[in-house]
Backbone as ProteinMPNN parsed JSONL, in Angstrom:
{"seq_chain_A": "XXXXXXXXXXXXXXXXXXXXXXXXXXXXXXXXXXXXXXXXXXXXXXXXXXXXXXXXXXXXXXXXXXXXXXXXXXXXXXXXXXXXXXXXXXXXXXXXXXXXXXXXXXXXXXXXXXXXXXXXXXXXXXXXXXXXXXXXXXXXXXXXXXXXXXXXXXXXXXXXXXXXXXXXXXXXXXXXXXXXXXXXXXXX", "coords_chain_A": {"N_chain_A": [[38.936, 16.345, 10.151], [38.491, 17.478, 13.899], [37.625, 15.228, 16.542], [34.959, 15.57, 17.897], [33.47, 16.912, 16.087], [33.567, 15.237, 13.782], [32.669, 13.063, 14.458], [30.063, 14.204, 14.399], [29.109, 14.861, 11.94], [29.515, 12.409, 10.809], [27.102, 10.87, 12.011], [25.278, 12.537, 10.997], [25.266, 11.829, 8.485], [25.019, 9.041, 8.587], [22.247, 9.23, 9.608], [20.658, 10.852, 6.889], [21.263, 8.657, 5.411], [19.794, 6.819, 6.552], [17.099, 7.943, 6.743], [16.36, 8.554, 4.007], [16.482, 5.429, 3.193], [14.393, 4.254, 4.785], [12.412, 6.103, 3.528], [12.201, 5.055, 1.054], [11.744, 2.439, 1.321], [9.259, 2.631, 2.392], [7.688, 3.654, 0.584], [7.935, 2.045, -1.499], [6.552, -0.381, -0.578], [4.083, 0.741, -0.259], [3.155, 1.348, -3.121], [3.486, -1.611, -3.948], [1.326, -2.651, -2.333], [-0.905, -1.253, -2.681], [-1.115, -1.066, -5.789], [0.325, -2.883, -7.269], [-0.769, -5.246, -5.82], [-3.61, -5.286, -6.423], [-3.628, -5.32, -9.171], [-2.189, -7.816, -9.543], [-4.165, -9.257, -8.528], [-6.441, -9.097, -10.073], [-5.323, -9.931, -12.37], [-5.024, -12.813, -11.913], [-7.626, -13.417, -11.927], [-8.99, -12.806, -9.409], [-10.978, -11.203, -6.742], [-10.18, -7.938, -5.698], [-11.096, -6.448, -4.264], [-11.406, -4.452, -1.253], [-12.61, -4.368, 2.093], [-12.814, -1.411, 4.21], [-10.563, -0.716, 6.313], [-9.208, 0.775, 8.976], [-7.222, -0.292, 11.08], [-6.568, -2.593, 9.916], [-5.067, -1.969, 7.731], [-3.481, -0.753, 8.04], [-1.698, -2.51, 9.689], [-1.505, -4.369, 7.488], [0.153, -2.399, 5.981], [2.654, -2.268, 7.782], [3.229, -4.887, 7.609], [3.696, -5.222, 4.694], [6.224, -3.631, 4.74], [7.831, -4.972, 6.172], [8.376, -7.113, 5.114], [9.629, -6.379, 2.528], [11.73, -5.392, 3.533], [13.321, -7.354, 4.74], [13.564, -8.752, 2.272], [15.479, -6.663, 1.052], [17.526, -6.46, 2.659], [18.351, -9.39, 2.778], [19.205, -8.781, -0.13], [21.362, -7.337, -0.27], [23.269, -8.306, 1.598], [23.671, -10.568, -0.185], [24.963, -8.95, -2.424], [28.194, -7.627, -2.27], [29.621, -5.623, -3.224], [28.859, -2.089, -4.138], [28.887, -0.89, -6.632], [28.279, -2.717, -8.258], [25.309, -3.483, -7.066], [24.116, -1.252, -7.552], [24.438, -1.582, -10.576], [22.527, -3.567, -10.795], [20.351, -3.021, -9.716], [19.742, -0.576, -11.591], [19.497, -2.234, -14.264], [17.681, -3.707, -13.629], [15.823, -1.777, -13.423], [15.875, -0.487, -16.121], [15.462, -2.54, -17.955], [13.292, -4.24, -17.256], [11.226, -1.964, -16.213], [11.157, -0.028, -18.226], [9.907, -0.171, -20.617], [7.147, -0.587, -19.957], [6.746, 1.462, -18.219], [6.819, 3.461, -20.325], [5.167, 2.613, -22.433], [2.635, 2.766, -21.398], [2.158, 5.832, -21.355], [2.655, 6.227, -23.716], [1.119, 4.365, -25.794], [-2.112, 3.773, -26.399], [-3.653, 1.221, -26.833], [-2.398, -0.325, -24.728], [-2.833, -2.448, -21.761], [-3.051, -2.943, -18.109], [-2.319, -5.564, -17.505], [-0.755, -6.105, -19.446], [1.149, -4.841, -19.052], [2.024, -5.212, -16.44], [2.852, -8.165, -17.071], [5.089, -7.425, -18.626], [6.85, -6.243, -17.304], [7.307, -8.128, -15.617], [8.309, -10.467, -17.135], [10.658, -8.688, -18.045], [12.241, -8.438, -16.3], [12.797, -10.891, -15.372], [14.169, -12.068, -17.688], [15.95, -9.925, -17.604], [17.655, -10.475, -15.325], [18.288, -13.154, -15.745], [20.199, -12.979, -17.85], [21.976, -11.633, -16.8], [22.934, -13.396, -15.035], [23.769, -15.626, -16.736], [25.605, -14.411, -18.434], [27.178, -13.825, -16.745], [28.514, -11.626, -15.679], [27.844, -8.516, -13.994], [28.223, -6.029, -14.605], [28.045, -5.985, -17.623], [26.38, -4.697, -20.562], [24.509, -6.224, -22.331], [22.592, -7.645, -20.883], [20.164, -5.794, -20.294], [19.65, -5.057, -23.119], [18.332, -7.657, -23.722], [16.579, -7.792, -21.693], [15.326, -5.419, -22.331], [13.799, -5.945, -25.154], [12.634, -8.582, -24.753], [10.918, -7.07, -22.736], [9.565, -5.529, -24.53], [8.426, -7.478, -26.543], [6.8, -8.957, -24.361], [4.863, -7.148, -23.373], [3.147, -6.184, -25.483], [2.294, -8.3, -26.685], [0.872, -9.127, -24.61], [-0.967, -6.985, -23.869], [-2.48, -7.298, -26.357], [-3.694, -9.57, -26.061], [-5.753, -9.278, -23.992], [-8.579, -7.704, -22.851], [-9.396, -4.228, -23.755], [-8.391, -1.213, -21.929], [-11.246, 0.373, -20.669], [-12.963, 2.876, -21.746], [-13.674, 5.298, -20.275], [-11.646, 4.805, -18.175], [-9.242, 5.733, -19.48], [-10.043, 8.091, -20.47], [-10.363, 9.773, -18.433], [-7.639, 9.1, -17.156], [-6.147, 10.727, -19.349], [-6.98, 13.097, -18.83], [-5.411, 13.804, -16.456], [-3.118, 13.667, -17.273], [-3.058, 15.613, -18.772], [-2.81, 17.349, -16.903], [-5.443, 18.244, -16.147], [-7.167, 17.355, -13.64], [-9.985, 15.66, -12.475], [-11.054, 15.434, -9.713], [-9.902, 17.595, -8.38], [-10.981, 19.458, -9.726], [-13.388, 19.226, -9.142], [-13.574, 19.589, -6.055], [-12.708, 22.179, -5.861], [-14.641, 23.689, -7.473], [-16.535, 23.036, -5.682]], "CA_chain_A": [[38.322, 17.128, 11.417], [38.176, 16.907, 15.274], [36.988, 14.048, 17.145], [33.692, 15.625, 17.898], [32.867, 17.321, 14.812], [34.033, 14.378, 12.558], [31.452, 12.335, 15.034], [28.646, 14.789, 13.989], [29.477, 14.239, 10.228], [29.077, 10.874, 10.479], [25.671, 10.99, 12.877], [24.451, 13.342, 10.025], [25.386, 11.065, 7.135], [24.031, 8.057, 8.657], [20.934, 9.942, 9.348], [20.351, 11.221, 5.865], [21.383, 7.242, 4.55], [18.545, 5.86, 6.851], [15.769, 8.385, 6.16], [16.19, 7.709, 2.445], [16.181, 4.311, 3.017], [13.299, 4.241, 5.209], [11.6, 6.411, 2.68], [12.135, 4.291, -0.279], [11.0, 1.195, 1.758], [7.801, 2.85, 2.612], [7.228, 4.229, -0.799], [8.03, 0.593, -2.257], [5.746, -1.039, 0.39], [3.211, 1.133, -0.519], [3.222, 0.825, -4.194], [3.111, -3.053, -4.042], [0.312, -2.955, -2.047], [-1.972, -0.293, -3.292], [-0.82, -0.723, -7.156], [0.891, -4.355, -7.692], [-1.274, -6.054, -5.581], [-4.55, -5.331, -7.002], [-2.855, -5.905, -10.559], [-1.989, -8.949, -9.89], [-5.505, -9.922, -8.221], [-7.168, -9.199, -11.342], [-4.63, -10.885, -13.59], [-5.428, -14.189, -11.902], [-9.119, -13.658, -11.816], [-9.433, -13.07, -7.593], [-11.456, -9.865, -6.738], [-8.922, -7.287, -5.377], [-11.823, -5.162, -3.584], [-11.367, -5.059, 0.481], [-13.377, -3.583, 3.13], [-11.994, -0.389, 4.689], [-10.228, -1.032, 7.827], [-7.867, 1.331, 8.988], [-6.718, -1.029, 11.6], [-5.885, -3.5, 9.219], [-5.091, -1.271, 6.758], [-1.762, 0.123, 8.988], [-1.091, -4.016, 9.971], [-1.37, -5.112, 6.186], [0.984, -1.798, 5.336], [3.374, -2.837, 8.171], [3.949, -6.177, 6.887], [4.839, -5.395, 3.523], [7.454, -3.206, 4.711], [8.559, -5.941, 7.004], [8.57, -8.628, 3.742], [10.216, -6.001, 1.502], [12.906, -4.817, 4.595], [14.125, -8.695, 4.751], [14.145, -9.027, 1.025], [16.321, -5.662, 0.991], [18.27, -7.149, 3.493], [19.125, -10.454, 1.972], [20.143, -8.97, -1.638], [22.32, -6.41, 0.44], [23.837, -9.299, 2.125], [24.167, -11.045, -1.478], [25.941, -8.199, -3.002], [28.963, -6.871, -1.305], [29.858, -4.16, -3.711], [27.64, -0.698, -3.851], [28.745, -0.377, -7.827], [27.297, -3.747, -8.745], [24.509, -3.302, -6.635], [23.514, -0.108, -8.188], [24.137, -2.055, -11.491], [21.764, -4.726, -10.945], [19.114, -2.099, -9.926], [19.213, -0.086, -12.851], [19.652, -3.071, -15.086], [16.442, -4.167, -13.316], [14.508, -0.691, -13.856], [15.664, -0.172, -17.464], [15.187, -3.848, -18.803], [12.408, -4.731, -16.346], [10.002, -1.237, -16.049], [11.12, 1.318, -18.912], [8.892, -0.334, -21.891], [5.973, -0.563, -19.045], [6.548, 3.052, -17.85], [6.698, 4.539, -21.572], [4.606, 2.257, -23.091], [1.504, 3.425, -20.431], [2.1, 7.112, -21.79], [2.49, 6.298, -25.731], [-0.041, 3.377, -26.243], [-3.73, 3.668, -26.17], [-4.266, 0.134, -26.627], [-1.999, -1.264, -23.659], [-3.03, -2.95, -20.673], [-2.4, -3.152, -16.517], [-1.961, -6.954, -17.725], [0.406, -6.189, -20.48], [2.314, -3.756, -18.329], [2.125, -6.196, -15.411], [3.606, -9.191, -17.806], [6.329, -6.817, -19.493], [7.985, -5.816, -15.87], [7.901, -9.716, -15.105], [9.489, -10.995, -18.239], [11.611, -7.983, -18.683], [13.162, -8.451, -15.063], [13.666, -12.377, -15.358], [15.171, -12.268, -18.482], [17.328, -9.331, -17.647], [18.576, -11.164, -14.184], [18.552, -14.35, -16.478], [20.701, -12.791, -18.988], [22.907, -11.144, -16.163], [23.689, -14.91, -14.6], [24.065, -16.302, -17.824], [27.201, -13.56, -19.216], [28.551, -13.99, -15.585], [28.991, -10.115, -15.803], [26.994, -7.737, -13.66], [28.651, -4.925, -15.416], [27.531, -6.042, -19.073], [25.241, -4.229, -21.1], [23.87, -7.056, -22.598], [21.283, -8.015, -19.763], [19.613, -4.934, -20.68], [19.159, -5.295, -24.437], [17.781, -8.439, -23.881], [15.701, -7.228, -21.051], [14.186, -4.694, -23.271], [13.297, -7.179, -26.093], [11.697, -9.344, -24.119], [9.796, -6.689, -22.211], [8.492, -5.256, -25.41], [7.324, -7.819, -26.869], [5.403, -9.428, -23.704], [3.724, -5.93, -23.588], [2.395, -5.842, -26.725], [1.392, -9.533, -26.975], [-0.401, -9.45, -23.506], [-1.968, -6.018, -24.29], [-3.263, -7.567, -27.27], [-4.432, -10.834, -25.522], [-6.465, -8.716, -23.231], [-9.345, -6.765, -23.462], [-8.772, -2.906, -23.81], [-8.792, -0.401, -21.058], [-12.484, 1.094, -20.619], [-12.461, 4.53, -22.384], [-13.286, 6.251, -19.138], [-10.033, 5.456, -17.75], [-8.302, 6.429, -20.451], [-10.275, 9.723, -20.191], [-9.618, 10.182, -16.612], [-5.999, 9.3, -17.389], [-5.464, 11.826, -20.542], [-7.136, 14.51, -17.909], [-4.586, 13.846, -15.548], [-1.729, 13.706, -17.936], [-2.833, 17.136, -19.369], [-3.335, 18.743, -16.071], [-6.969, 18.811, -15.755], [-7.749, 16.586, -12.479], [-11.536, 15.843, -12.318], [-11.462, 15.467, -8.816], [-9.484, 18.662, -7.981], [-11.682, 20.357, -10.33], [-14.893, 19.233, -8.322], [-13.344, 20.164, -4.911], [-12.388, 23.671, -6.098], [-16.069, 24.333, -7.7], [-17.608, 23.225, -4.428]], "C_chain_A": [[38.281, 16.708, 12.982], [37.473, 15.894, 15.407], [35.455, 14.305, 17.059], [32.924, 16.031, 16.793], [32.738, 16.121, 13.522], [32.743, 12.994, 13.03], [30.036, 13.07, 14.648], [28.124, 14.808, 12.842], [28.797, 13.271, 9.757], [27.433, 10.602, 11.335], [24.755, 11.418, 11.636], [24.361, 12.616, 9.035], [24.74, 10.077, 7.497], [22.344, 8.43, 8.852], [19.945, 9.946, 7.927], [20.376, 9.735, 5.199], [19.73, 6.698, 5.174], [17.147, 6.358, 6.481], [15.82, 8.61, 5.157], [15.757, 6.591, 2.2], [14.684, 3.905, 3.491], [12.504, 4.929, 3.984], [11.249, 5.722, 1.343], [11.642, 2.746, -0.233], [9.414, 1.637, 1.698], [7.145, 3.252, 1.036], [6.937, 2.611, -1.728], [6.777, -0.235, -1.835], [4.142, -0.937, -0.445], [2.665, 0.905, -2.006], [2.826, -0.321, -4.32], [1.828, -3.278, -3.251], [-1.089, -2.656, -2.284], [-2.109, -0.598, -4.901], [-0.692, -2.138, -7.64], [-0.288, -5.193, -7.44], [-2.855, -6.492, -6.07], [-4.418, -5.87, -8.645], [-2.962, -6.767, -10.782], [-3.268, -9.872, -9.586], [-6.544, -10.044, -9.536], [-6.58, -9.93, -12.726], [-4.881, -12.282, -13.321], [-6.674, -14.159, -11.781], [-9.5, -13.311, -9.829], [-10.259, -11.482, -7.739], [-10.744, -8.969, -5.572], [-9.631, -6.255, -4.105], [-11.763, -5.385, -1.886], [-11.873, -4.049, 1.117], [-12.625, -2.514, 3.745], [-11.916, -0.598, 5.966], [-9.061, -0.527, 8.352], [-6.819, 0.584, 9.761], [-6.04, -2.232, 10.737], [-5.064, -3.391, 7.865], [-3.133, -1.136, 7.208], [-1.301, -1.723, 9.249], [-0.656, -4.685, 8.598], [0.264, -4.11, 5.735], [2.557, -2.425, 6.383], [4.247, -4.056, 7.904], [4.437, -6.321, 5.709], [5.957, -4.805, 3.851], [8.279, -4.356, 5.159], [9.488, -6.997, 6.067], [9.624, -7.855, 2.946], [11.2, -5.672, 2.042], [14.046, -5.921, 4.168], [14.808, -8.79, 3.411], [15.461, -8.109, 0.657], [17.803, -6.223, 1.283], [19.341, -8.111, 2.876], [19.892, -9.846, 0.617], [21.378, -8.112, -1.362], [23.823, -7.205, 0.978], [24.653, -9.816, 0.907], [25.548, -10.075, -2.021], [26.618, -7.068, -2.145], [29.677, -5.569, -1.719], [28.919, -3.46, -4.026], [27.721, -0.689, -5.302], [27.828, -1.505, -8.462], [26.059, -4.017, -8.152], [23.471, -2.404, -7.192], [23.308, -0.708, -9.64], [23.087, -2.613, -12.073], [20.359, -3.648, -10.885], [18.81, -1.387, -11.039], [19.256, -0.967, -14.027], [18.125, -3.617, -14.799], [14.967, -2.719, -13.971], [14.697, -0.414, -15.141], [15.211, -1.562, -18.219], [13.715, -4.143, -18.384], [11.048, -3.461, -16.685], [10.045, -0.406, -16.96], [9.834, 1.054, -20.077], [7.464, -0.409, -21.145], [5.573, 0.767, -19.096], [6.193, 3.917, -19.246], [5.603, 3.926, -22.223], [2.912, 2.848, -22.527], [1.404, 4.79, -20.994], [1.769, 6.884, -23.088], [1.603, 5.496, -26.34], [-1.127, 3.488, -25.94], [-4.315, 2.464, -25.661], [-3.568, -1.049, -25.353], [-2.879, -1.332, -22.377], [-2.55, -2.782, -19.589], [-1.768, -4.77, -16.743], [-0.685, -7.168, -18.701], [1.503, -5.199, -19.72], [2.644, -5.024, -17.342], [3.593, -7.676, -16.118], [5.232, -8.971, -18.448], [7.046, -6.416, -18.225], [8.121, -7.302, -15.653], [8.904, -10.138, -15.817], [10.631, -10.313, -18.634], [13.003, -7.985, -17.449], [13.729, -9.863, -15.305], [14.629, -12.523, -16.545], [16.408, -10.865, -18.399], [18.307, -9.889, -16.465], [19.245, -12.431, -14.885], [19.701, -14.232, -17.316], [21.992, -12.491, -17.98], [23.864, -12.26, -15.73], [24.199, -15.147, -15.763], [25.555, -15.985, -18.51], [27.816, -13.653, -18.028], [28.971, -12.702, -15.691], [28.009, -9.357, -15.355], [27.192, -6.373, -14.567], [28.399, -4.803, -16.718], [26.325, -4.969, -18.991], [24.336, -5.274, -21.921], [22.692, -7.317, -21.83], [20.141, -6.663, -20.405], [18.779, -4.948, -22.016], [18.134, -6.239, -24.444], [16.48, -8.414, -23.359], [14.501, -6.489, -21.413], [13.087, -4.998, -24.674], [12.608, -7.805, -25.733], [10.496, -8.576, -23.411], [8.678, -6.255, -23.137], [7.706, -6.255, -25.904], [6.054, -8.831, -25.961], [4.583, -8.734, -23.387], [2.797, -5.882, -24.638], [1.496, -7.293, -26.859], [0.382, -9.864, -25.672], [-1.569, -8.074, -23.665], [-2.923, -6.68, -25.211], [-4.216, -8.849, -27.018], [-5.474, -10.099, -24.57], [-7.415, -7.517, -23.578], [-9.291, -5.103, -23.339], [-9.356, -2.165, -22.6], [-10.017, 0.032, -21.544], [-11.916, 2.609, -21.399], [-12.759, 5.546, -21.486], [-12.444, 6.113, -18.291], [-9.236, 5.909, -18.375], [-8.809, 7.963, -20.672], [-9.519, 10.616, -19.257], [-7.644, 10.191, -16.758], [-5.367, 10.311, -18.415], [-5.893, 13.075, -19.607], [-6.095, 14.757, -17.008], [-3.401, 14.16, -15.928], [-1.676, 15.522, -18.183], [-3.361, 18.051, -17.943], [-4.787, 18.829, -15.796], [-7.74, 17.299, -14.844], [-9.141, 16.377, -12.12], [-11.765, 16.142, -10.436], [-11.23, 16.832, -8.207], [-10.23, 19.629, -8.62], [-13.203, 20.564, -9.542], [-14.775, 19.923, -7.049], [-13.089, 21.792, -5.27], [-13.864, 24.335, -6.66], [-16.629, 24.584, -6.627], [-17.275, 24.286, -3.048]], "O_chain_A": [[38.019, 15.531, 13.23], [36.689, 15.549, 14.523], [34.711, 13.582, 16.396], [31.816, 15.548, 16.56], [31.969, 16.174, 12.562], [32.142, 12.246, 12.26], [28.992, 12.418, 14.629], [26.915, 14.783, 12.616], [27.958, 13.117, 8.87], [26.722, 9.832, 10.69], [23.73, 10.821, 11.31], [23.253, 12.647, 8.498], [23.701, 9.922, 6.855], [21.428, 7.882, 8.238], [18.883, 9.338, 7.791], [19.469, 9.548, 4.388], [18.784, 6.312, 4.488], [16.235, 5.65, 6.057], [14.807, 9.298, 5.033], [14.905, 6.366, 1.34], [13.897, 3.333, 2.737], [11.843, 4.093, 3.367], [10.196, 5.848, 0.719], [11.288, 2.025, -1.166], [8.546, 1.047, 1.053], [6.004, 2.952, 0.682], [5.956, 2.268, -2.388], [6.045, -0.722, -2.696], [3.398, -1.78, -0.948], [1.646, 0.216, -2.071], [1.71, -0.4, -4.833], [1.209, -4.275, -3.623], [-2.091, -3.364, -2.18], [-3.228, -0.384, -5.366], [-1.561, -2.582, -8.39], [-0.861, -5.795, -8.347], [-3.272, -7.65, -6.112], [-5.126, -6.752, -9.131], [-3.552, -7.15, -11.792], [-3.474, -10.944, -10.154], [-7.259, -11.006, -9.816], [-7.159, -10.328, -13.736], [-4.978, -13.041, -14.285], [-7.028, -15.267, -11.377], [-10.467, -13.852, -9.294], [-10.121, -10.757, -8.724], [-10.817, -9.446, -4.44], [-9.026, -5.554, -3.293], [-12.079, -6.462, -1.38], [-11.64, -2.889, 0.78], [-11.442, -2.851, 3.802], [-12.881, -0.675, 6.726], [-7.998, -1.145, 8.287], [-5.652, 0.648, 9.376], [-4.941, -2.681, 11.064], [-4.58, -4.278, 7.161], [-2.052, -1.406, 6.684], [-0.218, -1.958, 8.713], [0.333, -5.413, 8.519], [1.272, -4.678, 5.315], [3.469, -2.968, 5.761], [5.468, -4.208, 7.949], [5.305, -7.139, 5.404], [6.944, -5.322, 3.325], [9.317, -4.668, 4.575], [10.624, -7.462, 6.161], [10.592, -8.536, 2.607], [12.073, -5.493, 1.192], [15.12, -5.741, 3.595], [16.02, -8.877, 3.214], [16.406, -8.627, 0.062], [18.792, -6.379, 0.567], [20.522, -7.934, 2.577], [20.989, -10.289, 0.278], [22.339, -8.15, -2.131], [24.994, -6.856, 0.83], [25.87, -9.67, 0.795], [26.739, -10.386, -2.018], [26.128, -6.093, -1.575], [30.164, -4.711, -0.983], [27.888, -4.086, -4.273], [26.588, -0.465, -5.729], [26.798, -1.241, -9.082], [25.503, -4.95, -8.732], [22.273, -2.664, -7.299], [22.196, -0.507, -10.127], [22.659, -2.464, -13.218], [19.538, -3.519, -11.793], [17.685, -1.496, -11.526], [18.993, -0.32, -15.041], [17.428, -3.934, -15.763], [13.883, -2.743, -14.554], [13.654, 0.003, -15.645], [14.493, -1.403, -19.206], [12.922, -4.287, -19.315], [10.032, -3.828, -17.275], [9.045, 0.311, -16.938], [8.984, 1.903, -20.347], [6.524, -0.259, -21.926], [4.594, 1.259, -19.657], [5.423, 4.878, -19.243], [4.868, 4.78, -22.718], [2.126, 3.309, -23.355], [0.209, 5.016, -21.184], [0.713, 7.282, -23.58], [1.227, 5.837, -27.462], [-1.23, 3.205, -24.747], [-5.062, 2.325, -24.692], [-3.991, -2.176, -25.095], [-3.556, -0.373, -22.008], [-1.387, -2.389, -19.687], [-0.758, -5.094, -16.119], [0.121, -8.098, -18.716], [2.662, -5.034, -20.102], [3.592, -5.757, -17.624], [4.73, -7.938, -15.727], [6.144, -9.768, -18.669], [8.242, -6.276, -18.482], [9.284, -7.669, -15.491], [10.077, -10.234, -15.456], [11.51, -10.827, -19.326], [14.191, -7.692, -17.586], [14.941, -10.044, -15.428], [15.742, -13.031, -16.41], [17.479, -10.849, -19.006], [19.53, -9.801, -16.568], [20.422, -12.748, -14.714], [20.29, -15.278, -17.589], [23.043, -13.057, -18.279], [25.085, -12.271, -15.888], [25.374, -14.786, -15.831], [26.379, -16.786, -18.952], [29.044, -13.581, -18.062], [30.192, -12.695, -15.842], [27.06, -9.301, -16.138], [26.25, -5.819, -15.133], [28.46, -3.669, -17.194], [25.64, -4.541, -18.062], [23.196, -4.841, -22.09], [21.65, -7.098, -22.448], [19.217, -7.099, -21.091], [17.551, -4.875, -22.064], [17.08, -5.959, -25.014], [15.467, -8.764, -23.963], [13.313, -6.634, -21.123], [12.032, -4.469, -25.024], [11.563, -7.791, -26.383], [9.362, -9.052, -23.368], [7.466, -6.379, -22.96], [6.48, -6.17, -25.835], [4.988, -9.282, -26.381], [3.493, -9.201, -23.058], [1.645, -5.484, -24.47], [0.287, -7.346, -27.085], [-0.593, -10.615, -25.685], [-2.79, -8.21, -23.581], [-4.12, -6.662, -24.925], [-5.253, -9.085, -27.637], [-6.382, -10.927, -24.498], [-7.153, -6.597, -24.353], [-8.962, -4.93, -22.165], [-10.514, -2.348, -22.227], [-10.107, 0.144, -22.766], [-10.809, 3.136, -21.504], [-12.269, 6.657, -21.686], [-12.238, 7.047, -17.517], [-8.366, 6.593, -17.836], [-8.049, 8.875, -20.998], [-8.684, 11.52, -19.226], [-6.78, 11.034, -16.517], [-4.193, 10.668, -18.309], [-5.152, 14.058, -19.632], [-5.839, 15.933, -16.747], [-2.617, 14.799, -15.226], [-0.803, 16.357, -17.944], [-4.054, 19.068, -17.918], [-5.142, 19.74, -15.048], [-8.56, 16.493, -15.285], [-9.482, 17.155, -11.229], [-12.562, 16.977, -10.007], [-12.149, 17.329, -7.556], [-10.189, 20.749, -8.111], [-13.891, 21.573, -9.391], [-15.622, 20.768, -6.759], [-13.609, 22.522, -4.427], [-14.172, 25.46, -6.267], [-17.133, 25.656, -6.295], [-18.1, 24.396, -2.14]]}, "name": "protein", "num_of_chains": 1, "seq": "XXXXXXXXXXXXXXXXXXXXXXXXXXXXXXXXXXXXXXXXXXXXXXXXXXXXXXXXXXXXXXXXXXXXXXXXXXXXXXXXXXXXXXXXXXXXXXXXXXXXXXXXXXXXXXXXXXXXXXXXXXXXXXXXXXXXXXXXXXXXXXXXXXXXXXXXXXXXXXXXXXXXXXXXXXXXXXXXXXXXXXXXXXXX"}
C-alpha cells in the first residue's frame, strides 16, 4: 500500500485493538467488583453490603481497572509469544471456569461457594500442571484442571447451604426468558 494509506490502515488496526482491550479490561473489572468481590466476602463471612455512593463507586471501578491493567501488562511482559499467551488463557478458561459455568446451568444443588472454589482450584491446578509439564501447549493441564475443578465444585457445593428457593426461581425465570423485573416494568 502507499505510505499514507498504509498509515491509515495501521492506525485503524491499532484503534480496533485498543478498543477491544479497553472493553475487555472494563468488563473484567466490572465482573470482579460486582460479582467476584461480594462472593469472596460471603465466602469469608464478611458483609459485602456497601452504601450507594456514586463517587466512591467510580473511584473503586477505576482502581479495579488499574490493578487488573497492571496484572495484564505483567502477564504480557512475561509471555512474549502470542500463541502461548492465548493457550494459557484458554487453558485457564476451560480448566478453571468450564465446570462452574456448566454446573450453574445444570445442577440445582450447586452454590456460589462451590463455583468459587471450583474456579480457584481448577485454575491453580491447570497452571500448576502446565508448569510441572513444562510445556504451555500441552493438553494435560486442561484435563487435570477439569477433574480438580469438578471435585472442588461438588464437594464445596455439598458442604455449603443450598441456594434459597426464591433465588433459584428467579434464575430459572431468567433462563426461560421471563425476567420478573422486565415483566413488572411492562405491566406498569
